[in-house]
Coordinates of C-alpha atoms in Angstrom, one line a residue:
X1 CA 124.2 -8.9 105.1
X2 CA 121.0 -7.8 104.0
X3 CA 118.0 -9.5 103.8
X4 CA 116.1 -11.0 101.2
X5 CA 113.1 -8.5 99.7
X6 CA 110.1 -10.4 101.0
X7 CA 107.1 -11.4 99.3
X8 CA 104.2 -9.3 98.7
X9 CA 100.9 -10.3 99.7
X10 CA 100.0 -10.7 95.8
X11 CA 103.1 -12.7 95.1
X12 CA 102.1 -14.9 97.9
X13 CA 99.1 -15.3 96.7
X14 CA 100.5 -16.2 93.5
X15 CA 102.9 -18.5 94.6
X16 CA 100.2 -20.7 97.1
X17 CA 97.1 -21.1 94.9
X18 CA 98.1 -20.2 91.2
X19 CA 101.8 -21.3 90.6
X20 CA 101.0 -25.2 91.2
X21 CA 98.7 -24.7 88.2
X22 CA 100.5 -23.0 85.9
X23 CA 102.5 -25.8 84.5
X24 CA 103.5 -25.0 81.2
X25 CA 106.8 -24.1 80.2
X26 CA 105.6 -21.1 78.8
X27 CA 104.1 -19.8 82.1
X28 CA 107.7 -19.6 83.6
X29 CA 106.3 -20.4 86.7
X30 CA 105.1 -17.3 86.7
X31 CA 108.0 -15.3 87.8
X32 CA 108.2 -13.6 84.7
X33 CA 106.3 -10.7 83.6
X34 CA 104.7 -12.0 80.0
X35 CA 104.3 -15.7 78.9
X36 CA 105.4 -17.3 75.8
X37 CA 103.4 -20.0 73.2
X38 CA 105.6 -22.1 71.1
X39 CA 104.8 -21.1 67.3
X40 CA 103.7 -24.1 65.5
X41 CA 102.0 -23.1 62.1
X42 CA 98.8 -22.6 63.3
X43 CA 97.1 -19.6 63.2
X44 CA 96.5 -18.5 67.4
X45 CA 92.5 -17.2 68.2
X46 CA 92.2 -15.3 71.0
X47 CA 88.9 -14.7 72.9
X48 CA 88.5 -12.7 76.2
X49 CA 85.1 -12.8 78.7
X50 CA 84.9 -12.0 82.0
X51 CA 82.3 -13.1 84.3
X52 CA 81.2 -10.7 87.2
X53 CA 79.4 -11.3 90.7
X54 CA 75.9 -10.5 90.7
X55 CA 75.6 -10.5 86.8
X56 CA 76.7 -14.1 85.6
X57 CA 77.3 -15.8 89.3
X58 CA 75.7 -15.2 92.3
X59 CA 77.9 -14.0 95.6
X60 CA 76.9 -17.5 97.7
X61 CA 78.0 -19.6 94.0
X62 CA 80.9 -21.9 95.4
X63 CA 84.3 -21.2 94.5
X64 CA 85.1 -24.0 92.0
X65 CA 81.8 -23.4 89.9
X66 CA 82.8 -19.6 89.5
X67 CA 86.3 -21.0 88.4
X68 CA 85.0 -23.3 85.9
X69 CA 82.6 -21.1 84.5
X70 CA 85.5 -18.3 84.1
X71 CA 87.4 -21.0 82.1
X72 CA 84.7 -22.4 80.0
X73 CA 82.8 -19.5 78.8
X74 CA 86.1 -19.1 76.7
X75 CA 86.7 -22.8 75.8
X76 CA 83.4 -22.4 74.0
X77 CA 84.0 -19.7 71.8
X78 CA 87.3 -21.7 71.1
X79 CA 85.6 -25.2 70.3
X80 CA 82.8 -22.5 67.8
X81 CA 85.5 -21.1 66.0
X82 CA 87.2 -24.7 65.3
X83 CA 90.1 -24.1 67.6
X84 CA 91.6 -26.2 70.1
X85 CA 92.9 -25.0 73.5
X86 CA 96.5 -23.5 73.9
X87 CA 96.5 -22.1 77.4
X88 CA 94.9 -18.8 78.9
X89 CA 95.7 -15.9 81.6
X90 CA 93.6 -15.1 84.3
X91 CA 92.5 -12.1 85.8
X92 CA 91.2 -11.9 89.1
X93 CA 89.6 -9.1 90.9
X94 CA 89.0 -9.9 94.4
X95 CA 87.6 -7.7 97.8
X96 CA 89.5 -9.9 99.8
X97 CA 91.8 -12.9 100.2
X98 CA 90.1 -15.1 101.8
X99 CA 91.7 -18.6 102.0
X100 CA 89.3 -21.0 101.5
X101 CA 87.8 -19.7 98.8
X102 CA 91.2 -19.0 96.9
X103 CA 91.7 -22.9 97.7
X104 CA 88.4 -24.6 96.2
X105 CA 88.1 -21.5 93.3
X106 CA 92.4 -22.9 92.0
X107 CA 91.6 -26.3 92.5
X108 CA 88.2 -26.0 90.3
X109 CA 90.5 -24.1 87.8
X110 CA 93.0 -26.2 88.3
X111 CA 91.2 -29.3 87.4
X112 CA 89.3 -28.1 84.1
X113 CA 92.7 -26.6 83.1
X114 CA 93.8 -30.1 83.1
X115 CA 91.2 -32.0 81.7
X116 CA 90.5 -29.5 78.8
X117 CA 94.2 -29.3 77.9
X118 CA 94.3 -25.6 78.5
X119 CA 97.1 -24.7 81.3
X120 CA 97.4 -21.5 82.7
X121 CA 100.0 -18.9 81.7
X122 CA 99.9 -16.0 83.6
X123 CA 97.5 -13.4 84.8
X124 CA 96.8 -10.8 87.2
X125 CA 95.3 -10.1 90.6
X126 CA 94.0 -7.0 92.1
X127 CA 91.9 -5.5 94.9
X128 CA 88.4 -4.5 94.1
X129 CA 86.0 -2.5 96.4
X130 CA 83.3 -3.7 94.1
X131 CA 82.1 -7.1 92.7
X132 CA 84.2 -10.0 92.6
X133 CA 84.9 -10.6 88.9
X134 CA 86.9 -13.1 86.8
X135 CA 88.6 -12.2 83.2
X136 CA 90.2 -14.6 81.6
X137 CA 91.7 -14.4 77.9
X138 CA 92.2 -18.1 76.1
X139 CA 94.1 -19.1 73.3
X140 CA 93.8 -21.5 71.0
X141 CA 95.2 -23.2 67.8
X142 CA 93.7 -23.8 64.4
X143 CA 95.4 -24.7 60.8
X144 CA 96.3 -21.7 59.2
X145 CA 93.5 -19.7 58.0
X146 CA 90.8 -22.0 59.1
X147 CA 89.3 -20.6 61.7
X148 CA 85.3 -20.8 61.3
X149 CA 83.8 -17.3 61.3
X150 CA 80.2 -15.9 62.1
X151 CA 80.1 -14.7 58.4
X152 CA 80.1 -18.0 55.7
X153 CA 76.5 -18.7 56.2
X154 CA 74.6 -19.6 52.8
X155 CA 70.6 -19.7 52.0
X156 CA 70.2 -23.6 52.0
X157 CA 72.5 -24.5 54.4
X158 CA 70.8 -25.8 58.0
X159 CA 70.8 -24.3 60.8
X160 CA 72.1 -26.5 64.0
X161 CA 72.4 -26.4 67.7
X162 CA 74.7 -28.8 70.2
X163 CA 73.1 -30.2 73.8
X164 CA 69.7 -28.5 74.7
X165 CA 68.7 -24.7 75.1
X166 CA 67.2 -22.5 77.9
X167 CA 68.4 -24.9 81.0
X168 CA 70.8 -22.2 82.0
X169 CA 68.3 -19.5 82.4
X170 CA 65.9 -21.4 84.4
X171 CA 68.7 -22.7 86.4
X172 CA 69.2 -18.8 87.5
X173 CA 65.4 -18.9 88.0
X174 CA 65.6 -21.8 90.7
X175 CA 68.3 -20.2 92.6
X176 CA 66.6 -16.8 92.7
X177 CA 63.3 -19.0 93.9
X178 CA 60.1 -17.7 92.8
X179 CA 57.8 -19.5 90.4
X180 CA 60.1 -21.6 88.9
X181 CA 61.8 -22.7 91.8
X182 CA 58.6 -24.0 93.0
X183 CA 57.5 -25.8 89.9
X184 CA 60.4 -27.8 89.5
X185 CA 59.5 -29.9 92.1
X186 CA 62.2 -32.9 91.5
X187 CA 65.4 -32.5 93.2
X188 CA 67.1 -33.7 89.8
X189 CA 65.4 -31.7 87.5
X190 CA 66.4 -28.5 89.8
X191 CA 69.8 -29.8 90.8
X192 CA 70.4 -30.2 87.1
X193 CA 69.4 -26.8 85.9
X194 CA 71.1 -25.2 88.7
X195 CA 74.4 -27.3 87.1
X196 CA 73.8 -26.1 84.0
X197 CA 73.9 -22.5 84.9
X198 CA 76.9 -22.7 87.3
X199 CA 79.1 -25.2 85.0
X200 CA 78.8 -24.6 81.5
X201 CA 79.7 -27.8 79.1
X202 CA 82.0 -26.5 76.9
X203 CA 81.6 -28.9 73.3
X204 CA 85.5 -29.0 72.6
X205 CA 85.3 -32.2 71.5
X206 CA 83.2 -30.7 68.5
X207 CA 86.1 -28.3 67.1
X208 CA 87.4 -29.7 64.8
X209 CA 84.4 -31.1 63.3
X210 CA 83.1 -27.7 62.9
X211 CA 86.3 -26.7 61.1
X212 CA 85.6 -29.2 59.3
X213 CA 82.3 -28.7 58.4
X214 CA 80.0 -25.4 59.2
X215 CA 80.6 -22.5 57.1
X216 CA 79.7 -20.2 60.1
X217 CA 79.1 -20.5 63.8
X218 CA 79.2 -18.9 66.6
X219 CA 78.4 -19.9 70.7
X220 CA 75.4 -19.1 72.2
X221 CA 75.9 -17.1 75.0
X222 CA 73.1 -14.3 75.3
X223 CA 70.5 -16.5 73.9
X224 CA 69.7 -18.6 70.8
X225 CA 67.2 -16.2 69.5
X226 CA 69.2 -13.1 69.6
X227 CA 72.7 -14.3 68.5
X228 CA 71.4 -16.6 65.5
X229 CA 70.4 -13.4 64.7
X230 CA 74.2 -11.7 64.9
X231 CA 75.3 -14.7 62.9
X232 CA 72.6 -14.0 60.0
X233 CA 73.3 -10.5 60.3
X234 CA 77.2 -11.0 59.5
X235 CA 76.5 -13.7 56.6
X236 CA 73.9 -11.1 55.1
X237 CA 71.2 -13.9 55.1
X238 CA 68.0 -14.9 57.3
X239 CA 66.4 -18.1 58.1
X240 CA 63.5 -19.7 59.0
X241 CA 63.6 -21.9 62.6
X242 CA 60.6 -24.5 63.6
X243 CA 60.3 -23.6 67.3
X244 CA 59.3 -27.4 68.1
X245 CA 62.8 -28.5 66.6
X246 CA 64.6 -26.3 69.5
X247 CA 66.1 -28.9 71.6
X248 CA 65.1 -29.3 75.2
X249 CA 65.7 -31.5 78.3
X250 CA 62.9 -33.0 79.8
X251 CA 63.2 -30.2 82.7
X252 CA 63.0 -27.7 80.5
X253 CA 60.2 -29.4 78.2
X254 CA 58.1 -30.2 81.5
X255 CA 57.7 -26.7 82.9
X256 CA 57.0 -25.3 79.2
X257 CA 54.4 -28.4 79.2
X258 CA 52.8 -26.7 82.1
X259 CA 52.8 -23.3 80.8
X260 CA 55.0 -21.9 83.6
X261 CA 57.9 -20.7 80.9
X262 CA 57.3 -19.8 77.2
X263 CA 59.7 -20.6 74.6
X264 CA 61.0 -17.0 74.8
X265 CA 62.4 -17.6 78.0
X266 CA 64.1 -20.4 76.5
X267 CA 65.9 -19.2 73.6
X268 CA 66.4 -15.5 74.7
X269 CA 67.5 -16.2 78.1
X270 CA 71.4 -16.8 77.7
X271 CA 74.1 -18.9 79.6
X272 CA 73.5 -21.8 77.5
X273 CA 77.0 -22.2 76.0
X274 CA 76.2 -24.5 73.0
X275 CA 77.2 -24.2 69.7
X276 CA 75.5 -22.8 67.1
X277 CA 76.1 -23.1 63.3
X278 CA 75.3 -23.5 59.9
X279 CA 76.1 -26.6 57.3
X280 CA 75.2 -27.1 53.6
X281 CA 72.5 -29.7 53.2
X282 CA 74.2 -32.1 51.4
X283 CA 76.8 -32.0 54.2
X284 CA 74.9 -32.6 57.5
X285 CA 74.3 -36.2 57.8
X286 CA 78.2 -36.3 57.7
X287 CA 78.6 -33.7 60.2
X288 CA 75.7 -35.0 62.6
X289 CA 77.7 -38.3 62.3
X290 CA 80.6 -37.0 63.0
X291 CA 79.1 -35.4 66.3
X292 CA 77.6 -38.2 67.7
X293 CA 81.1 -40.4 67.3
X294 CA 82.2 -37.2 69.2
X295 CA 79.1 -38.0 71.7
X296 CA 77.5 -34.2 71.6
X297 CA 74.4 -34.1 70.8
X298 CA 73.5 -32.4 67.7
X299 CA 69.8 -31.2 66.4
X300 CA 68.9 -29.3 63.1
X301 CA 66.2 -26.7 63.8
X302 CA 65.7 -24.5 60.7
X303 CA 67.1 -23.1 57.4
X304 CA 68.9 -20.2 56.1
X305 CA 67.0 -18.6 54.0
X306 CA 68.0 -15.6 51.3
X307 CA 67.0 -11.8 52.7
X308 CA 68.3 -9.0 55.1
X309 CA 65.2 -9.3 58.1
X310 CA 65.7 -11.2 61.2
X311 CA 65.3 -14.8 61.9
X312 CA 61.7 -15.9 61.9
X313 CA 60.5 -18.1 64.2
X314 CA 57.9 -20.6 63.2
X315 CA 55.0 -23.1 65.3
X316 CA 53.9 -26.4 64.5
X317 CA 51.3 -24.9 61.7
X318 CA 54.2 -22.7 60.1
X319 CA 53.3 -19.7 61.5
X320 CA 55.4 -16.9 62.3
X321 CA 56.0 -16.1 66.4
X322 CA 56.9 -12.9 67.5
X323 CA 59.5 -12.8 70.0
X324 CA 59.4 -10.0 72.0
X325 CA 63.0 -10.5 73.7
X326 CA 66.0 -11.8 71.9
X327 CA 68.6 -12.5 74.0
X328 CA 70.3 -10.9 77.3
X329 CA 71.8 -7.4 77.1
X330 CA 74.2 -5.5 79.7
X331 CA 73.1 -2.4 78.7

């Protein structure tokens, strides 16, 4: 009698750390080749990032904050577009095995699958002689043709940001040490940049709110500056942003205190992961309502104005800045 095919290393791999996560029926226990979501009516969005050693974690990063990150970089372009989490597929590019790490990174994913409602599906993993890197492609649901675009932004309507910007960046900063590292001299205030770079807060609870209400937004993920900019740029509109409206936590607003970060840093630097979006006047107070019952924090910090240039960024006097960075770019 002939025996049973055994399993590859991949499929084992598959089987230990992946398959006890995947428990939706669509996943099929992933011993199928494809995955299925149930049609319901809605319209599906579909976003894709990947997140790559050296460039958006650091090699010594622990497993379960890579995992998370992976995961939640796409949850917030979900919760911007008004869409709530379906499920997702994972890619994962590895130089090696290595059993511990496999362990803490599916338990990390694991856990933020379950708490954001978004279960695995399916996925792939491969052997790399490069950087270890993390794709991961999420889908989500939204009433037909209601998903909130980049484009819909009218001269009039406010411009608004969830949680606080630049913490992110200077979380990178800390870790590399160097000036910033220094500064920062509470434990808290560089334990919770550090968090802030490594576990993004993805504002799900916000998406339907901002189906509700913005008429464009996006997430801000290669800095404030830069991408309010792609968001005028589609709407074919500008606006005008007070620099001192720009929300901040108090380790962020301490080292600009001191003059060891500028403002730039802050709002070019990227990682940040809030939402960004634009509401018609007479509709904010509702929507900023409706966020704090939702318990995200929510600040208005300019205008949209009429015109084709670039965002302007204004000081306490109503001056215009010039930035000389907008955001992060790969290339």
């Amino acid at each position: 009698m002939a025996s049973a095919p055994s399993a590859s290393g991949e499929d084992s791999l598959i089987a230990r750390y992946f398959r006890p996560i995947a428990t939706d029926p669509g996943a099929f226990n992933l011993d199928d080749d494809a995955a299925a979501l149930k049609p319901s009516g809605d319209d599906i969005v579909v976003t894709t990032d990947a997140i790559v050693e050296g460039v958006h974690f650091l090699p010594d990063d622990p497993p379960d904050t890579i995992a998370r990150k992976a995961l939640r970089v796409n949850l917030s372009d979900l919760a911007a577009k008004g869409a709530v989490p379906a499920g997702f597929v994972l890619t994962l590019a590895l130089r090696n095995a290595e059993e511990s790490w496999l362990k803490a990174f599916a338990d990390g994913l694991g856990e933020d699958a379950r708490q954001f409602g978004c279960p695995l599906l399916g996925g792939d993993t491969v052997s790399t002689p490069g950087p270890l890197m993390i794709s991961i492609t999420a889908f989500g649901r939204v009433p037909a043709g209601r998903m909130v675009h980049r484009s819909g932004a009218k001269p009039g309507d406010r411009v608004l940001v969830t949680g606080t910007i630049g913490d992110a960046a200077l979380g990178l900063a800390v870790l590399r040490g160097g000036k910033i590292h220094a500064a920062a001299n509470e434990v808290a205030a560089r334990d919770l940049l550090i968090s802030r770079y490594r576990v993004p807060q993805p504002r799900t609870a916000l998406a339907e709110i901002v189906r509700e209400f913005a008429s464009a937004a996006m997430d801000v993920s290669d800095g404030l500056a830069g991408d309010l900019g792609k968001l005028c740029a589609v709407s074919g509109v500008s606006a005008a942003i007070d620099l001192d409206s720009i929300p901040l936590s108090d380790a962020a607003r301490d080292l600009v205190s001191r003059d060891i970060v500028g403002i730039e840093t802050l709002v070019a630097g990227g990682d940040d992961y809030e939402i960004l979006c634009t509401v018609a006047d007479d509709r904010t107070e509702a929507f900023s309502l409706a966020a704090r019952r939702a318990g995200v924090a929510l600040s208005s910090i300019g205008m949209v104005v009429a015109g084709n240039a670039g965002p302007k960024f204004l000081d306490k006097q109503g001056r215009e800045i010039a930035l000389k960075r907008l955001s992060y770019s790969h290339f």
